[in-house]
């Protein structure tokens, strides 16, 4: 009778050793699939831009634009840049700050769009300052804007020109 080869037990041991990480990966992947399928993994940030308005400028004065930005995702997003292509791209995020009854405007780098929430721009808080707006604007004209978000990328939109103080 022939003695068993010492190679066979080593092969079995190696196969079992390789099987452990494969099973661990399969269990982890199965758990992630179940978590995602149940909706518990959450949705990434996803923004929509609505109700764009830009104030009719007086002559060649700077003006301001306002948008409502909705985030349908389960993660915050951040508005990190703005452009007004017909104004040579010269647009900046600004925030009105009131101290001791006096208001001042300060440029800011970004604004948070909360998860499952809305960022509401207004003349009294956050807006987009537009330097050297296009000449000859009239009420009802549409001005293109490009808004850049950290998670959601670039959104191209328009704002309708309205009279200051009227909203329309």
mmCIF file of N, CA and C in Angstrom, residues 53-55 57 59-67 82-94 105 107 127-135 137 143-145 159:
data_model
loop_
_atom_site.group_PDB
_atom_site.id
_atom_site.type_symbol
_atom_site.label_atom_id
_atom_site.label_comp_id
_atom_site.label_asym_id
_atom_site.label_seq_id
_atom_site.Cartn_x
_atom_site.Cartn_y
_atom_site.Cartn_z
ATOM 1 N N UNK A 53 -34.824 84.987 -10.520
ATOM 2 C CA UNK A 53 -35.186 86.382 -10.752
ATOM 3 C C UNK A 53 -33.911 87.209 -10.726
ATOM 4 N N UNK A 54 -33.847 88.187 -11.573
ATOM 5 C CA UNK A 54 -32.745 89.146 -11.541
ATOM 6 C C UNK A 54 -33.378 90.535 -11.559
ATOM 7 N N UNK A 55 -32.877 91.410 -10.697
ATOM 8 C CA UNK A 55 -33.462 92.745 -10.583
ATOM 9 C C UNK A 55 -33.062 93.612 -11.772
ATOM 10 N N UNK A 57 -31.620 96.429 -13.514
ATOM 11 C CA UNK A 57 -30.624 97.389 -13.015
ATOM 12 C C UNK A 57 -30.971 98.815 -13.437
ATOM 13 N N UNK A 59 -29.525 101.759 -15.105
ATOM 14 C CA UNK A 59 -28.390 102.094 -15.965
ATOM 15 C C UNK A 59 -27.393 100.957 -16.015
ATOM 16 N N UNK A 60 -26.143 101.264 -15.645
ATOM 17 C CA UNK A 60 -25.085 100.251 -15.686
ATOM 18 C C UNK A 60 -24.732 99.753 -14.288
ATOM 19 N N UNK A 61 -25.570 100.060 -13.289
ATOM 20 C CA UNK A 61 -25.299 99.614 -11.918
ATOM 21 C C UNK A 61 -25.280 98.093 -11.824
ATOM 22 N N UNK A 62 -24.569 97.615 -10.814
ATOM 23 C CA UNK A 62 -24.606 96.189 -10.507
ATOM 24 C C UNK A 62 -26.031 95.835 -10.105
ATOM 25 N N UNK A 63 -26.341 94.561 -10.182
ATOM 26 C CA UNK A 63 -27.669 94.108 -9.779
ATOM 27 C C UNK A 63 -27.535 92.785 -9.043
ATOM 28 N N UNK A 64 -28.667 92.199 -8.689
ATOM 29 C CA UNK A 64 -28.645 90.945 -7.936
ATOM 30 C C UNK A 64 -29.620 89.952 -8.547
ATOM 31 N N UNK A 65 -29.284 88.677 -8.397
ATOM 32 C CA UNK A 65 -30.148 87.590 -8.862
ATOM 33 C C UNK A 65 -30.439 86.677 -7.680
ATOM 34 N N UNK A 66 -31.593 86.005 -7.766
ATOM 35 C CA UNK A 66 -32.060 85.142 -6.673
ATOM 36 C C UNK A 66 -32.641 83.868 -7.265
ATOM 37 N N UNK A 67 -32.395 82.762 -6.588
ATOM 38 C CA UNK A 67 -32.924 81.468 -7.023
ATOM 39 C C UNK A 67 -33.409 80.696 -5.809
ATOM 40 N N UNK A 82 -20.762 80.681 -9.223
ATOM 41 C CA UNK A 82 -21.819 81.176 -10.103
ATOM 42 C C UNK A 82 -21.191 81.964 -11.242
ATOM 43 N N UNK A 83 -21.866 81.945 -12.375
ATOM 44 C CA UNK A 83 -21.460 82.739 -13.528
ATOM 45 C C UNK A 83 -22.691 83.313 -14.188
ATOM 46 N N UNK A 84 -22.534 84.502 -14.757
ATOM 47 C CA UNK A 84 -23.568 85.115 -15.589
ATOM 48 C C UNK A 84 -22.921 85.341 -16.952
ATOM 49 N N UNK A 85 -23.031 84.371 -17.861
ATOM 50 C CA UNK A 85 -22.281 84.436 -19.117
ATOM 51 C C UNK A 85 -22.473 85.723 -19.917
ATOM 52 N N UNK A 86 -23.678 86.286 -19.926
ATOM 53 C CA UNK A 86 -23.887 87.509 -20.708
ATOM 54 C C UNK A 86 -23.336 88.743 -20.007
ATOM 55 N N UNK A 87 -22.914 88.595 -18.750
ATOM 56 C CA UNK A 87 -22.266 89.691 -18.024
ATOM 57 C C UNK A 87 -20.763 89.420 -17.965
ATOM 58 N N UNK A 88 -20.271 88.704 -18.937
ATOM 59 C CA UNK A 88 -18.857 88.368 -18.942
ATOM 60 C C UNK A 88 -18.485 87.387 -17.847
ATOM 61 N N UNK A 89 -19.499 86.670 -17.321
ATOM 62 C CA UNK A 89 -19.235 85.697 -16.276
ATOM 63 C C UNK A 89 -19.008 86.317 -14.913
ATOM 64 N N UNK A 90 -19.197 87.624 -14.796
ATOM 65 C CA UNK A 90 -18.898 88.314 -13.541
ATOM 66 C C UNK A 90 -20.091 88.248 -12.599
ATOM 67 N N UNK A 91 -20.097 87.253 -11.779
ATOM 68 C CA UNK A 91 -21.146 87.066 -10.776
ATOM 69 C C UNK A 91 -20.503 86.427 -9.550
ATOM 70 N N UNK A 92 -20.981 86.825 -8.370
ATOM 71 C CA UNK A 92 -20.412 86.311 -7.125
ATOM 72 C C UNK A 92 -21.519 86.088 -6.108
ATOM 73 N N UNK A 93 -21.328 85.091 -5.270
ATOM 74 C CA UNK A 93 -22.245 84.890 -4.149
ATOM 75 C C UNK A 93 -21.999 85.979 -3.118
ATOM 76 N N UNK A 94 -23.083 86.555 -2.610
ATOM 77 C CA UNK A 94 -22.925 87.564 -1.565
ATOM 78 C C UNK A 94 -23.997 87.376 -0.507
ATOM 79 N N UNK A 105 -22.775 94.303 2.499
ATOM 80 C CA UNK A 105 -22.742 93.106 1.670
ATOM 81 C C UNK A 105 -21.332 92.536 1.705
ATOM 82 N N UNK A 107 -18.878 89.244 0.161
ATOM 83 C CA UNK A 107 -18.759 88.120 -0.755
ATOM 84 C C UNK A 107 -18.472 86.854 0.046
ATOM 85 N N UNK A 127 -27.628 86.292 -2.036
ATOM 86 C CA UNK A 127 -27.978 86.561 -3.426
ATOM 87 C C UNK A 127 -26.751 86.355 -4.299
ATOM 88 N N UNK A 128 -26.938 86.582 -5.586
ATOM 89 C CA UNK A 128 -25.834 86.543 -6.537
ATOM 90 C C UNK A 128 -25.667 87.963 -7.061
ATOM 91 N N UNK A 129 -24.534 88.574 -6.756
ATOM 92 C CA UNK A 129 -24.264 89.915 -7.255
ATOM 93 C C UNK A 129 -23.752 89.803 -8.682
ATOM 94 N N UNK A 130 -24.376 90.558 -9.586
ATOM 95 C CA UNK A 130 -24.008 90.538 -10.997
ATOM 96 C C UNK A 130 -23.381 91.885 -11.330
ATOM 97 N N UNK A 131 -22.081 91.878 -11.619
ATOM 98 C CA UNK A 131 -21.371 93.101 -11.997
ATOM 99 C C UNK A 131 -21.511 93.317 -13.494
ATOM 100 N N UNK A 132 -21.697 94.564 -13.862
ATOM 101 C CA UNK A 132 -21.823 94.933 -15.272
ATOM 102 C C UNK A 132 -22.832 94.034 -15.994
ATOM 103 N N UNK A 133 -24.107 94.093 -15.570
ATOM 104 C CA UNK A 133 -25.113 93.260 -16.239
ATOM 105 C C UNK A 133 -25.290 93.674 -17.695
ATOM 106 N N UNK A 134 -25.875 92.812 -18.501
ATOM 107 C CA UNK A 134 -26.074 93.156 -19.909
ATOM 108 C C UNK A 134 -26.862 94.467 -20.036
ATOM 109 N N UNK A 135 -26.506 95.270 -21.002
ATOM 110 C CA UNK A 135 -27.210 96.547 -21.228
ATOM 111 C C UNK A 135 -28.548 96.305 -21.904
ATOM 112 N N UNK A 137 -31.510 95.632 -20.611
ATOM 113 C CA UNK A 137 -32.435 94.643 -20.061
ATOM 114 C C UNK A 137 -33.802 95.281 -19.828
ATOM 115 N N UNK A 143 -32.108 86.015 -18.391
ATOM 116 C CA UNK A 143 -30.647 86.108 -18.302
ATOM 117 C C UNK A 143 -30.114 84.737 -17.904
ATOM 118 N N UNK A 144 -29.173 84.189 -18.684
ATOM 119 C CA UNK A 144 -28.623 82.858 -18.343
ATOM 120 C C UNK A 144 -27.645 82.930 -17.167
ATOM 121 N N UNK A 145 -27.645 81.862 -16.372
ATOM 122 C CA UNK A 145 -26.721 81.710 -15.244
ATOM 123 C C UNK A 145 -26.205 80.281 -15.233
ATOM 124 N N UNK A 159 -32.785 83.375 -15.255
ATOM 125 C CA UNK A 159 -33.527 84.212 -14.312
ATOM 126 C C UNK A 159 -34.295 85.250 -15.135
#
